[in-house]
Amino acid sequence: MSSDLTPPAVREIADGYAFTGPALDLGAVLLDGTAYPDAQVRIPLGVLNRHGLVAGATGTGKTKTLQLIAEQLSEQGVPVFLADIKGDVSGVAAPGAPGERTAARAAEVGQQWAPQGCPAEFYSLGGQGAGIPIRATVTSFGPLLLAKVLDLNETQESSLSLVFHYADRKGLELYDLKDLTAVIAFLASPEGREELRTIGGLSAATAGVILRALTVLENEGAGAFFGEPEFDTAELLRTTPEGRGVVSVLELPAVQDRPRLFSTFLMWLLADLYQELPEVGDPDKPKLVFFFDEAHLLFKGASKAFLEAITQTVRLIRSKGVGIFFVTQTPRDVPSDVLAQLGNRVQHALRAFTPDDAKALKATVSTFPRSSYDLGTVLTSLGTGEAVVTVLSERGAPTPVAATRLRAPRSLMGPIEAAALRAAVDASPLTARYRDAIDRESAYEKLAARAPRPAPAPVEPAPSAPAEPARRRAEPQGAGGLLGSLLDNPTVKSFARSAGRQLGQEISRSLFGTSKRRR
């Protein structure tokens, strides 16, 4: 309730955030540098599956905003997924440290601050880091997502889709990278080209491009991300016996130099959730809220088909009870078709040091509803921990634009100690389930077994020295013909180090070409 001393403009904004149902508290309305603690800015819990955007220049407080929202969602019983790009989100698991700055911020915004951590699980891609390994089989990852990782053009992407189609039809399980490499090598051989004759073809040049891209991916250490045991995305939906949502933190500092890979892996998680979750419409609270940090990396260089798949996923996964928040520097980083699906906005400060910055600022201002604020001025003068907010009301209408001084997170604003993180991972019941990679028979072994083996040659006298080259040419045939020579090639054999594979995938591709798993 606003007091009589509150300016009318502030009271009008506060009335737009006076929701009757459960909501998350963001902070207090800010006007002319003054925060009004009796004018609170909030987000209704029931609209968080309508997605959102957290944007702003580096150092303006985006990560703390994620932390603030995540810990309140956890307290409301909603599981949360956070991608920790820089390694500074792990503190969400520990109580915050009291201090003068925190106390001053709490007093300014009317917050009853007390330290509190969240129940958390820590993950890493393929075990590259301290967290529980997250792996995906090549089959479940699908051709569209893999083409994005490999930076393939549309022609090469369609050829890769043909490889997946052939493997599905022939029962050749693609669990890790060496499985995929073996199938591509086979289809580029005379025998493989004959089998493809009725459904298309794979040119030697295209096969070479894809194989080289796979080699680069393997050399970067990404082979460990593909294999078995495949991560069950239902693990992200857990709550504690006390009813608090578990915060899943994906630790990504170890793979910062492979942004295309980790951003695409996050999209795989969403695609898999989309396939597995039932339709629920608009629930009272979301089943999961997913924060997609460094979102511009997902869209950079993406094919038209990939962008269409992202747009469709964002539009449809809302009815599964999943909310997605894209986190990036400016709204221009997100394609307009995706941006149109984001109903909740938290825009931190922008800088206008260059002509390009000025264009980005003007474009950002144009995406907000009309308000009494001069947003061009406000957005360049906001301090750290301040933002311009507009969300959807309980009836689905946009709330008034509100410059907001945000609350301080109650959890630790920084990383937890490495020893504490390792202890949390070791204590998790999921560690025993996912820690060790396993290896099963799949495409690589099946193709090697079906390679023709010629009858033994008759015994002849030992050849003289000049005949040595002929003996060397015959050796690959003894190892299994053309396929044997391809599989014995050092480039192909390097994929034998890839982590395991999974049996029994259903061939049910949708959206990104991902495969529905059996439970």
Short mmCIF file of C-alpha atoms in Angstrom, two decimals:
data_model
loop_
_atom_site.label_atom_id
_atom_site.label_comp_id
_atom_site.label_asym_id
_atom_site.label_seq_id
_atom_site.Cartn_x
_atom_site.Cartn_y
_atom_site.Cartn_z
CA MET A 1 0.00 0.00 0.00
CA SER A 2 1.43 3.37 -1.03
CA SER A 3 1.60 6.20 1.54
CA ASP A 4 0.32 9.73 1.10
CA LEU A 5 3.92 10.91 0.63
CA THR A 6 4.38 8.70 -2.41
CA PRO A 7 4.27 10.69 -5.68
CA PRO A 8 1.13 10.01 -7.78
CA ALA A 9 3.22 8.63 -10.67
CA VAL A 10 4.81 6.09 -8.34
CA ARG A 11 1.43 5.14 -6.83
CA GLU A 12 0.03 4.57 -10.31
CA ILE A 13 2.91 2.22 -11.16
CA ALA A 14 2.60 0.40 -7.82
CA ASP A 15 -1.10 -0.22 -8.45
CA GLY A 16 -0.15 -2.10 -11.61
CA TYR A 17 1.89 -4.56 -9.51
CA ALA A 18 -0.65 -5.10 -6.70
CA PHE A 19 -1.34 -8.75 -7.49
CA THR A 20 -3.62 -10.90 -5.34
CA GLY A 21 -1.93 -14.27 -5.88
CA PRO A 22 1.59 -15.52 -5.11
CA ALA A 23 4.34 -13.44 -6.72
CA LEU A 24 8.09 -12.89 -6.67
CA ASP A 25 9.38 -9.62 -5.21
CA LEU A 26 11.85 -7.79 -7.43
CA GLY A 27 12.29 -4.45 -5.70
CA ALA A 28 10.94 -0.94 -5.24
CA VAL A 29 9.86 1.64 -7.80
CA LEU A 30 12.63 4.13 -8.59
CA LEU A 31 11.93 7.74 -9.55
CA ASP A 32 14.54 10.49 -9.93
CA GLY A 33 17.10 8.41 -8.07
CA THR A 34 14.84 7.68 -5.08
CA ALA A 35 13.45 4.22 -4.27
CA TYR A 36 9.97 4.01 -2.73
CA PRO A 37 9.80 0.92 -0.51
CA ASP A 38 6.00 1.10 -0.25
CA ALA A 39 5.74 0.73 -4.05
CA GLN A 40 6.81 -2.85 -4.78
CA VAL A 41 7.52 -4.34 -8.22
CA ARG A 42 6.62 -8.03 -8.49
CA ILE A 43 6.12 -10.89 -10.95
CA PRO A 44 3.06 -13.16 -10.58
CA LEU A 45 4.16 -16.76 -10.10
CA GLY A 46 1.57 -18.03 -12.56
CA VAL A 47 2.93 -16.08 -15.56
CA LEU A 48 6.55 -17.23 -15.36
CA ASN A 49 5.87 -19.89 -17.99
CA ARG A 50 5.24 -16.97 -20.39
CA HIS A 51 9.03 -16.62 -20.60
CA GLY A 52 11.21 -13.57 -20.11
CA LEU A 53 14.32 -11.58 -20.93
CA VAL A 54 17.02 -10.29 -18.61
CA ALA A 55 19.29 -7.91 -20.52
CA GLY A 56 21.90 -5.28 -19.85
CA ALA A 57 25.50 -4.30 -20.33
CA THR A 58 28.31 -6.20 -18.63
CA GLY A 59 28.56 -5.46 -14.92
CA THR A 60 25.04 -4.10 -14.47
CA GLY A 61 23.79 -6.93 -12.24
CA LYS A 62 22.15 -9.48 -14.54
CA THR A 63 23.64 -12.44 -12.64
CA LYS A 64 22.34 -11.13 -9.31
CA THR A 65 18.90 -10.72 -10.86
CA LEU A 66 18.95 -14.37 -11.91
CA GLN A 67 19.97 -15.32 -8.37
CA LEU A 68 17.21 -13.19 -6.84
CA ILE A 69 14.53 -14.78 -9.02
CA ALA A 70 15.93 -18.31 -8.68
CA GLU A 71 15.99 -18.35 -4.88
CA GLN A 72 12.40 -17.08 -4.65
CA LEU A 73 11.23 -19.67 -7.15
CA SER A 74 12.94 -22.38 -5.10
CA GLU A 75 11.19 -21.13 -1.96
CA GLN A 76 7.86 -21.33 -3.82
CA GLY A 77 8.52 -24.97 -4.75
CA VAL A 78 9.55 -24.36 -8.37
CA PRO A 79 12.71 -26.10 -9.68
CA VAL A 80 15.18 -23.86 -11.49
CA PHE A 81 17.94 -24.45 -14.05
CA LEU A 82 20.87 -22.01 -14.20
CA ALA A 83 23.75 -22.07 -16.69
CA ASP A 84 26.84 -20.81 -14.83
CA ILE A 85 29.02 -19.43 -17.61
CA LYS A 86 31.54 -17.54 -15.46
CA GLY A 87 31.51 -19.78 -12.40
CA ASP A 88 29.92 -17.25 -10.05
CA VAL A 89 26.39 -18.63 -9.60
CA SER A 90 27.30 -21.56 -7.35
CA GLY A 91 26.80 -19.29 -4.33
CA VAL A 92 23.04 -19.83 -4.70
CA ALA A 93 23.58 -22.97 -2.58
CA ALA A 94 25.02 -21.08 0.42
CA PRO A 95 23.58 -18.40 2.73
CA GLY A 96 24.62 -14.86 1.89
CA ALA A 97 27.06 -12.82 3.96
CA PRO A 98 25.55 -9.91 5.92
CA GLY A 99 27.17 -6.54 5.37
CA GLU A 100 26.57 -2.80 5.37
CA ARG A 101 25.85 -2.60 1.64
CA THR A 102 23.34 -5.44 1.82
CA ALA A 103 21.63 -3.89 4.85
CA ALA A 104 21.47 -0.49 3.14
CA ARG A 105 19.98 -1.97 -0.03
CA ALA A 106 17.39 -3.91 1.98
CA ALA A 107 16.33 -0.76 3.85
CA GLU A 108 16.02 1.22 0.60
CA VAL A 109 13.69 -1.31 -1.03
CA GLY A 110 11.71 -2.47 2.03
CA GLN A 111 13.23 -5.96 2.14
CA GLN A 112 13.35 -8.11 5.27
CA TRP A 113 16.75 -9.62 4.44
CA ALA A 114 18.03 -12.78 6.10
CA PRO A 115 20.72 -15.12 4.72
CA GLN A 116 19.44 -18.33 3.14
CA GLY A 117 20.85 -20.79 0.60
CA CYS A 118 18.93 -23.02 -1.80
CA PRO A 119 18.97 -26.80 -2.29
CA ALA A 120 21.19 -27.26 -5.33
CA GLU A 121 22.71 -29.82 -7.66
CA PHE A 122 25.85 -29.08 -9.66
CA TYR A 123 26.38 -30.45 -13.16
CA SER A 124 29.05 -30.27 -15.85
CA LEU A 125 29.06 -31.14 -19.55
CA GLY A 126 30.54 -34.59 -19.97
CA GLY A 127 32.29 -34.39 -16.63
CA GLN A 128 34.53 -31.49 -17.71
CA GLY A 129 34.41 -29.79 -14.35
CA ALA A 130 33.53 -30.73 -10.80
CA GLY A 131 29.82 -31.32 -11.39
CA ILE A 132 27.77 -34.42 -12.15
CA PRO A 133 28.35 -35.29 -15.84
CA ILE A 134 25.57 -34.48 -18.31
CA ARG A 135 25.81 -36.57 -21.47
CA ALA A 136 23.55 -37.02 -24.49
CA THR A 137 23.66 -39.72 -27.11
CA VAL A 138 24.25 -38.58 -30.68
CA THR A 139 20.86 -40.02 -31.67
CA SER A 140 18.93 -38.07 -29.07
CA PHE A 141 20.91 -34.92 -29.87
CA GLY A 142 19.68 -35.09 -33.46
CA PRO A 143 20.96 -33.71 -36.76
CA LEU A 144 19.76 -30.10 -36.47
CA LEU A 145 21.45 -29.49 -33.14
CA LEU A 146 24.60 -31.32 -34.19
CA ALA A 147 24.75 -29.34 -37.45
CA LYS A 148 24.68 -26.17 -35.34
CA VAL A 149 27.62 -27.41 -33.24
CA LEU A 150 29.58 -28.41 -36.35
CA ASP A 151 28.84 -25.12 -38.13
CA LEU A 152 27.47 -26.93 -41.21
CA ASN A 153 25.69 -25.18 -44.07
CA GLU A 154 22.16 -26.16 -45.12
CA THR A 155 23.34 -28.68 -47.72
CA GLN A 156 25.65 -30.38 -45.26
CA GLU A 157 22.92 -30.28 -42.63
CA SER A 158 20.50 -32.10 -44.94
CA SER A 159 23.18 -34.71 -45.67
CA LEU A 160 23.69 -35.23 -41.95
CA SER A 161 19.94 -35.71 -41.57
CA LEU A 162 20.14 -38.41 -44.25
CA VAL A 163 22.85 -40.17 -42.24
CA PHE A 164 20.64 -40.15 -39.15
CA HIS A 165 17.68 -41.42 -41.19
CA TYR A 166 19.72 -44.29 -42.59
CA ALA A 167 21.07 -45.24 -39.17
CA ASP A 168 17.56 -45.24 -37.73
CA ARG A 169 16.21 -47.41 -40.53
CA LYS A 170 19.04 -49.92 -40.28
CA GLY A 171 19.10 -50.18 -36.49
CA LEU A 172 22.57 -48.64 -36.21
CA GLU A 173 22.61 -46.94 -32.82
CA LEU A 174 24.42 -43.60 -32.78
CA TYR A 175 25.51 -43.23 -29.19
CA ASP A 176 28.87 -41.48 -29.46
CA LEU A 177 30.93 -39.73 -32.09
CA LYS A 178 32.74 -42.82 -33.30
CA ASP A 179 29.37 -44.40 -34.14
CA LEU A 180 28.45 -41.43 -36.31
CA THR A 181 31.87 -41.37 -37.93
CA ALA A 182 31.63 -45.08 -38.79
CA VAL A 183 28.24 -44.65 -40.45
CA ILE A 184 29.41 -41.64 -42.50
CA ALA A 185 32.53 -43.52 -43.57
CA PHE A 186 30.43 -46.53 -44.60
CA LEU A 187 27.94 -44.44 -46.59
CA ALA A 188 30.79 -42.78 -48.45
CA SER A 189 32.08 -46.23 -49.52
CA PRO A 190 30.87 -48.03 -52.72
CA GLU A 191 28.76 -50.45 -50.68
CA GLY A 192 27.18 -47.63 -48.70
CA ARG A 193 26.48 -45.51 -51.80
CA GLU A 194 24.57 -48.45 -53.27
CA GLU A 195 22.42 -48.74 -50.15
CA LEU A 196 21.62 -45.03 -50.30
CA ARG A 197 20.70 -45.14 -53.98
CA THR A 198 16.94 -45.29 -53.38
CA ILE A 199 16.76 -42.50 -50.76
CA GLY A 200 19.46 -40.06 -51.81
CA GLY A 201 23.21 -39.84 -51.70
CA LEU A 202 26.12 -38.61 -49.65
CA SER A 203 28.87 -37.05 -51.70
CA ALA A 204 32.47 -37.76 -50.82
CA ALA A 205 33.11 -34.03 -50.47
CA THR A 206 30.25 -33.52 -48.02
CA ALA A 207 31.23 -36.61 -46.06
CA GLY A 208 34.77 -35.25 -45.84
CA VAL A 209 33.57 -31.89 -44.53
CA ILE A 210 31.44 -33.51 -41.82
CA LEU A 211 34.22 -35.92 -40.82
CA ARG A 212 36.73 -33.09 -40.53
CA ALA A 213 34.28 -31.08 -38.41
CA LEU A 214 33.76 -34.11 -36.16
CA THR A 215 37.53 -34.50 -35.82
CA VAL A 216 37.87 -30.88 -34.71
CA LEU A 217 35.06 -31.38 -32.21
CA GLU A 218 36.72 -34.50 -30.85
CA ASN A 219 40.11 -32.81 -30.61
CA GLU A 220 38.51 -30.08 -28.50
CA GLY A 221 37.51 -32.74 -25.98
CA ALA A 222 33.81 -32.63 -26.82
CA GLY A 223 33.62 -36.38 -27.41
CA ALA A 224 33.04 -36.85 -23.69
CA PHE A 225 29.72 -34.98 -23.98
CA PHE A 226 28.25 -37.67 -26.22
CA GLY A 227 27.52 -41.10 -24.84
CA GLU A 228 25.88 -43.00 -22.07
CA PRO A 229 24.53 -42.91 -19.42
CA GLU A 230 22.42 -40.21 -21.02
CA PHE A 231 21.16 -37.58 -18.62
CA ASP A 232 17.46 -37.83 -17.77
CA THR A 233 16.10 -34.29 -17.92
CA ALA A 234 13.41 -35.29 -15.38
CA GLU A 235 16.19 -34.82 -12.79
CA LEU A 236 15.77 -31.06 -13.32
CA LEU A 237 12.18 -31.18 -12.01
CA ARG A 238 12.91 -32.32 -8.47
CA THR A 239 11.79 -30.76 -5.21
CA THR A 240 12.99 -31.47 -1.67
CA PRO A 241 10.88 -33.33 0.92
CA GLU A 242 10.22 -29.89 2.44
CA GLY A 243 8.70 -28.73 -0.85
CA ARG A 244 11.51 -26.42 -2.03
CA GLY A 245 12.51 -26.46 -5.67
CA VAL A 246 15.98 -27.80 -6.44
CA VAL A 247 18.25 -25.32 -8.25
CA SER A 248 20.27 -27.14 -10.92
CA VAL A 249 23.50 -25.29 -11.70
CA LEU A 250 25.35 -26.27 -14.87
CA GLU A 251 29.00 -25.35 -14.34
CA LEU A 252 30.43 -24.19 -17.69
CA PRO A 253 33.76 -22.40 -17.04
CA ALA A 254 35.68 -25.48 -18.26
CA VAL A 255 34.08 -25.16 -21.72
CA GLN A 256 34.02 -21.40 -22.13
CA ASP A 257 36.13 -21.70 -25.28
CA ARG A 258 33.38 -23.81 -26.93
CA PRO A 259 30.34 -21.50 -26.66
CA ARG A 260 28.58 -23.00 -29.66
CA LEU A 261 28.65 -26.41 -28.02
CA PHE A 262 27.33 -25.44 -24.59
CA SER A 263 24.60 -23.16 -25.97
CA THR A 264 23.40 -25.95 -28.27
CA PHE A 265 23.53 -28.46 -25.42
CA LEU A 266 21.22 -26.20 -23.43
CA MET A 267 18.81 -26.26 -26.36
CA TRP A 268 18.95 -30.07 -26.31
CA LEU A 269 17.85 -30.00 -22.67
CA LEU A 270 14.82 -27.89 -23.62
CA ALA A 271 13.96 -30.05 -26.63
CA ASP A 272 14.13 -33.18 -24.50
CA LEU A 273 11.94 -31.60 -21.81
CA TYR A 274 9.43 -30.61 -24.48
CA GLN A 275 9.10 -34.20 -25.67
CA GLU A 276 8.85 -35.75 -22.22
CA LEU A 277 6.50 -33.40 -20.35
CA PRO A 278 2.70 -33.63 -20.62
CA GLU A 279 0.49 -30.71 -21.61
CA VAL A 280 -0.67 -28.74 -18.56
CA GLY A 281 -1.87 -25.46 -20.08
CA ASP A 282 -1.34 -22.55 -17.68
CA PRO A 283 -0.60 -24.00 -14.22
CA ASP A 284 -0.73 -21.99 -10.99
CA LYS A 285 3.04 -22.16 -10.93
CA PRO A 286 5.58 -23.41 -13.49
CA LYS A 287 7.10 -26.88 -13.36
CA LEU A 288 10.54 -25.47 -14.18
CA VAL A 289 12.10 -22.10 -14.99
CA PHE A 290 15.12 -22.30 -17.26
CA PHE A 291 17.67 -19.46 -17.47
CA PHE A 292 19.55 -19.40 -20.78
CA ASP A 293 22.66 -17.28 -20.14
CA GLU A 294 24.74 -15.79 -22.99
CA ALA A 295 21.73 -16.33 -25.25
CA HIS A 296 23.32 -14.55 -28.21
CA LEU A 297 25.65 -17.55 -28.64
CA LEU A 298 22.67 -19.75 -29.41
CA PHE A 299 21.44 -17.58 -32.28
CA LYS A 300 24.77 -16.55 -33.79
CA GLY A 301 25.26 -18.16 -37.19
CA ALA A 302 22.16 -20.34 -36.80
CA SER A 303 20.47 -21.77 -39.90
CA LYS A 304 16.92 -20.84 -40.81
CA ALA A 305 15.70 -24.32 -39.81
CA PHE A 306 17.42 -24.04 -36.44
CA LEU A 307 15.91 -20.64 -35.69
CA GLU A 308 12.46 -21.89 -36.68
CA ALA A 309 12.89 -24.84 -34.32
CA ILE A 310 13.91 -22.54 -31.44
CA THR A 311 10.90 -20.30 -32.06
CA GLN A 312 8.57 -23.28 -32.10
CA THR A 313 10.08 -24.72 -28.92
CA VAL A 314 9.73 -21.42 -27.05
CA ARG A 315 6.13 -21.04 -28.22
CA LEU A 316 5.01 -24.58 -27.42
CA ILE A 317 6.92 -25.44 -24.24
CA ARG A 318 4.90 -22.85 -22.32
CA SER A 319 1.95 -25.25 -22.29
CA LYS A 320 4.23 -27.87 -20.69
CA GLY A 321 4.66 -25.56 -17.69
CA VAL A 322 8.26 -24.56 -18.51
CA GLY A 323 9.36 -20.94 -18.46
CA ILE A 324 12.49 -19.74 -20.28
CA PHE A 325 14.43 -16.59 -19.47
CA PHE A 326 16.98 -15.55 -22.07
CA VAL A 327 19.90 -13.60 -20.61
CA THR A 328 21.97 -11.39 -22.89
CA GLN A 329 23.27 -7.86 -23.38
CA THR A 330 20.62 -6.31 -25.64
CA PRO A 331 17.22 -7.47 -26.94
CA ARG A 332 18.70 -7.26 -30.44
CA ASP A 333 20.66 -10.43 -29.62
CA VAL A 334 17.38 -12.37 -29.71
CA PRO A 335 15.50 -12.88 -33.03
CA SER A 336 12.25 -10.91 -33.21
CA ASP A 337 10.09 -14.05 -33.51
CA VAL A 338 11.56 -15.32 -30.23
CA LEU A 339 11.50 -11.91 -28.55
CA ALA A 340 7.77 -11.69 -29.27
CA GLN A 341 7.23 -14.75 -27.03
CA LEU A 342 8.91 -13.18 -23.98
CA GLY A 343 6.26 -11.61 -21.74
CA ASN A 344 8.46 -10.57 -18.80
CA ARG A 345 11.30 -8.05 -19.14
CA VAL A 346 14.05 -6.97 -16.76
CA GLN A 347 16.28 -4.51 -18.60
CA HIS A 348 19.44 -3.39 -16.82
CA ALA A 349 21.51 -0.40 -17.91
CA LEU A 350 22.75 0.03 -21.46
CA ARG A 351 25.74 2.05 -22.60
CA ALA A 352 25.75 4.45 -25.54
CA PHE A 353 29.45 5.01 -26.16
CA THR A 354 29.40 4.27 -29.92
CA PRO A 355 26.96 4.74 -32.83
CA ASP A 356 26.16 1.01 -32.66
CA ASP A 357 25.41 1.39 -28.94
CA ALA A 358 23.06 4.28 -29.73
CA LYS A 359 21.21 2.15 -32.30
CA ALA A 360 20.89 -0.69 -29.80
CA LEU A 361 19.53 1.72 -27.17
CA LYS A 362 16.95 3.14 -29.58
CA ALA A 363 15.88 -0.37 -30.61
CA THR A 364 15.54 -1.43 -26.96
CA VAL A 365 13.40 1.59 -26.07
CA SER A 366 11.06 0.79 -28.97
CA THR A 367 10.30 -2.65 -27.54
CA PHE A 368 8.79 -1.31 -24.30
CA PRO A 369 5.18 -0.20 -23.79
CA ARG A 370 4.56 3.54 -23.63
CA SER A 371 5.30 5.10 -20.26
CA SER A 372 5.93 8.40 -18.52
CA TYR A 373 9.66 7.62 -18.37
CA ASP A 374 12.18 8.98 -20.84
CA LEU A 375 13.57 5.47 -21.32
CA GLY A 376 16.47 6.62 -23.48
CA THR A 377 17.74 8.62 -20.51
CA VAL A 378 16.74 6.17 -17.79
CA LEU A 379 18.41 3.15 -19.41
CA THR A 380 21.75 4.92 -19.64
CA SER A 381 21.65 6.27 -16.08
CA LEU A 382 20.63 3.16 -14.11
CA GLY A 383 23.11 2.00 -11.50
CA THR A 384 24.24 -1.54 -10.74
CA GLY A 385 21.32 -3.54 -9.37
CA GLU A 386 18.72 -1.29 -11.01
CA ALA A 387 16.55 -2.13 -14.00
CA VAL A 388 13.51 -1.19 -16.01
CA VAL A 389 10.79 -3.80 -15.54
CA THR A 390 7.55 -4.76 -17.24
CA VAL A 391 5.86 -8.13 -16.75
CA LEU A 392 2.53 -9.77 -17.45
CA SER A 393 -0.21 -9.28 -14.90
CA GLU A 394 -2.32 -12.14 -13.55
CA ARG A 395 -4.76 -11.58 -16.40
CA GLY A 396 -2.00 -11.55 -19.01
CA ALA A 397 -1.81 -7.81 -19.71
CA PRO A 398 1.51 -5.90 -19.58
CA THR A 399 2.17 -4.04 -16.34
CA PRO A 400 3.30 -0.40 -16.30
CA VAL A 401 6.96 0.17 -17.08
CA ALA A 402 8.77 0.56 -13.77
CA ALA A 403 12.30 1.72 -13.10
CA THR A 404 13.24 -0.51 -10.16
CA ARG A 405 15.90 -0.74 -7.49
CA LEU A 406 16.24 -4.49 -7.12
CA ARG A 407 16.40 -6.48 -3.91
CA ALA A 408 19.61 -8.15 -2.74
CA PRO A 409 19.79 -11.95 -3.11
CA ARG A 410 19.67 -13.84 0.19
CA SER A 411 22.17 -16.42 -1.00
CA LEU A 412 25.91 -15.91 -1.41
CA MET A 413 26.73 -13.40 -4.15
CA GLY A 414 29.76 -15.20 -5.53
CA PRO A 415 31.10 -18.74 -5.95
CA ILE A 416 31.24 -21.22 -3.09
CA GLU A 417 34.55 -22.78 -2.14
CA ALA A 418 35.78 -25.52 -4.49
CA ALA A 419 35.91 -27.99 -1.59
CA ALA A 420 32.27 -27.28 -0.73
CA LEU A 421 31.23 -27.78 -4.34
CA ARG A 422 33.06 -31.12 -4.57
CA ALA A 423 31.49 -32.22 -1.29
CA ALA A 424 28.01 -31.37 -2.60
CA VAL A 425 28.64 -33.37 -5.78
CA ASP A 426 30.04 -36.36 -3.87
CA ALA A 427 27.00 -36.37 -1.57
CA SER A 428 24.47 -36.31 -4.41
CA PRO A 429 22.62 -39.57 -5.16
CA LEU A 430 22.91 -38.70 -8.86
CA THR A 431 26.70 -38.96 -8.87
CA ALA A 432 26.74 -42.77 -8.80
CA ARG A 433 24.15 -42.85 -11.59
CA TYR A 434 25.92 -40.58 -14.06
CA ARG A 435 29.59 -40.33 -13.09
CA ASP A 436 31.07 -43.24 -15.05
CA ALA A 437 30.69 -43.52 -18.83
CA ILE A 438 29.66 -46.91 -20.22
CA ASP A 439 30.15 -48.46 -23.65
CA ARG A 440 27.75 -50.76 -25.50
CA GLU A 441 27.53 -52.37 -28.91
CA SER A 442 26.27 -49.91 -31.49
CA ALA A 443 26.91 -48.67 -35.03
CA TYR A 444 30.71 -48.77 -34.81
CA GLU A 445 30.87 -52.42 -33.75
CA LYS A 446 28.00 -53.52 -36.03
CA LEU A 447 29.57 -52.03 -39.14
CA ALA A 448 32.97 -53.45 -38.26
CA ALA A 449 31.42 -56.91 -37.82
CA ARG A 450 29.63 -56.88 -41.18
CA ALA A 451 32.73 -55.85 -43.16
CA PRO A 452 33.65 -58.62 -45.66
CA ARG A 453 36.68 -60.76 -44.82
CA PRO A 454 38.38 -62.34 -47.86
CA ALA A 455 39.38 -66.01 -47.91
CA PRO A 456 42.97 -66.72 -46.84
CA ALA A 457 45.43 -66.44 -49.71
CA PRO A 458 47.39 -69.57 -50.70
CA VAL A 459 50.74 -69.96 -49.05
CA GLU A 460 53.51 -68.69 -51.31
CA PRO A 461 57.26 -68.49 -50.98
CA ALA A 462 58.51 -65.47 -49.09
CA PRO A 463 58.58 -62.51 -51.50
CA SER A 464 61.79 -60.80 -52.41
CA ALA A 465 62.49 -57.25 -51.26
CA PRO A 466 60.96 -55.53 -54.33
CA ALA A 467 57.59 -57.20 -53.61
CA GLU A 468 57.26 -55.48 -50.20
CA PRO A 469 54.96 -52.67 -51.44
CA ALA A 470 52.43 -55.23 -52.71
CA ARG A 471 52.32 -56.91 -49.28
CA ARG A 472 51.58 -53.57 -47.63
CA ARG A 473 48.73 -52.84 -50.04
CA ALA A 474 47.10 -56.13 -49.16
CA GLU A 475 47.08 -55.53 -45.41
CA PRO A 476 44.02 -53.25 -45.26
CA GLN A 477 41.97 -55.88 -47.11
CA GLY A 478 42.89 -58.41 -44.45
CA ALA A 479 41.66 -55.95 -41.83
CA GLY A 480 38.18 -55.80 -43.34
CA GLY A 481 38.17 -54.29 -46.85
CA LEU A 482 37.41 -50.62 -47.47
CA LEU A 483 35.39 -50.23 -44.29
CA GLY A 484 38.16 -51.85 -42.29
CA SER A 485 40.71 -49.43 -43.69
CA LEU A 486 38.45 -46.48 -42.91
CA LEU A 487 37.85 -47.64 -39.35
CA ASP A 488 41.57 -48.24 -38.86
CA ASN A 489 42.39 -44.74 -40.08
CA PRO A 490 44.02 -42.70 -37.25
CA THR A 491 41.43 -39.91 -37.68
CA VAL A 492 38.53 -42.33 -37.32
CA LYS A 493 40.21 -44.31 -34.53
CA SER A 494 40.54 -41.16 -32.46
CA PHE A 495 36.80 -41.33 -31.94
CA ALA A 496 37.24 -44.64 -30.11
CA ARG A 497 38.01 -42.57 -27.02
CA SER A 498 34.44 -41.20 -27.00
CA ALA A 499 32.35 -41.96 -23.94
CA GLY A 500 29.60 -44.66 -24.09
CA ARG A 501 26.41 -45.23 -25.90
CA GLN A 502 22.80 -46.09 -25.16
CA LEU A 503 20.58 -48.96 -26.38
CA GLY A 504 16.94 -48.92 -27.44
CA GLN A 505 16.25 -45.40 -28.76
CA GLU A 506 12.79 -44.88 -30.24
CA ILE A 507 12.84 -43.25 -33.65
CA SER A 508 10.52 -40.32 -32.97
CA ARG A 509 12.03 -37.11 -34.26
CA SER A 510 10.40 -33.73 -33.81
CA LEU A 511 11.47 -30.11 -33.55
CA PHE A 512 15.27 -30.47 -33.50
CA GLY A 513 15.32 -34.06 -34.75
CA THR A 514 15.86 -35.28 -31.21
CA SER A 515 14.80 -38.80 -30.32
CA LYS A 516 12.29 -39.62 -27.62
CA ARG A 517 13.80 -41.86 -24.97
CA ARG A 518 12.22 -44.83 -23.24
CA ARG A 519 11.56 -44.39 -19.53
#
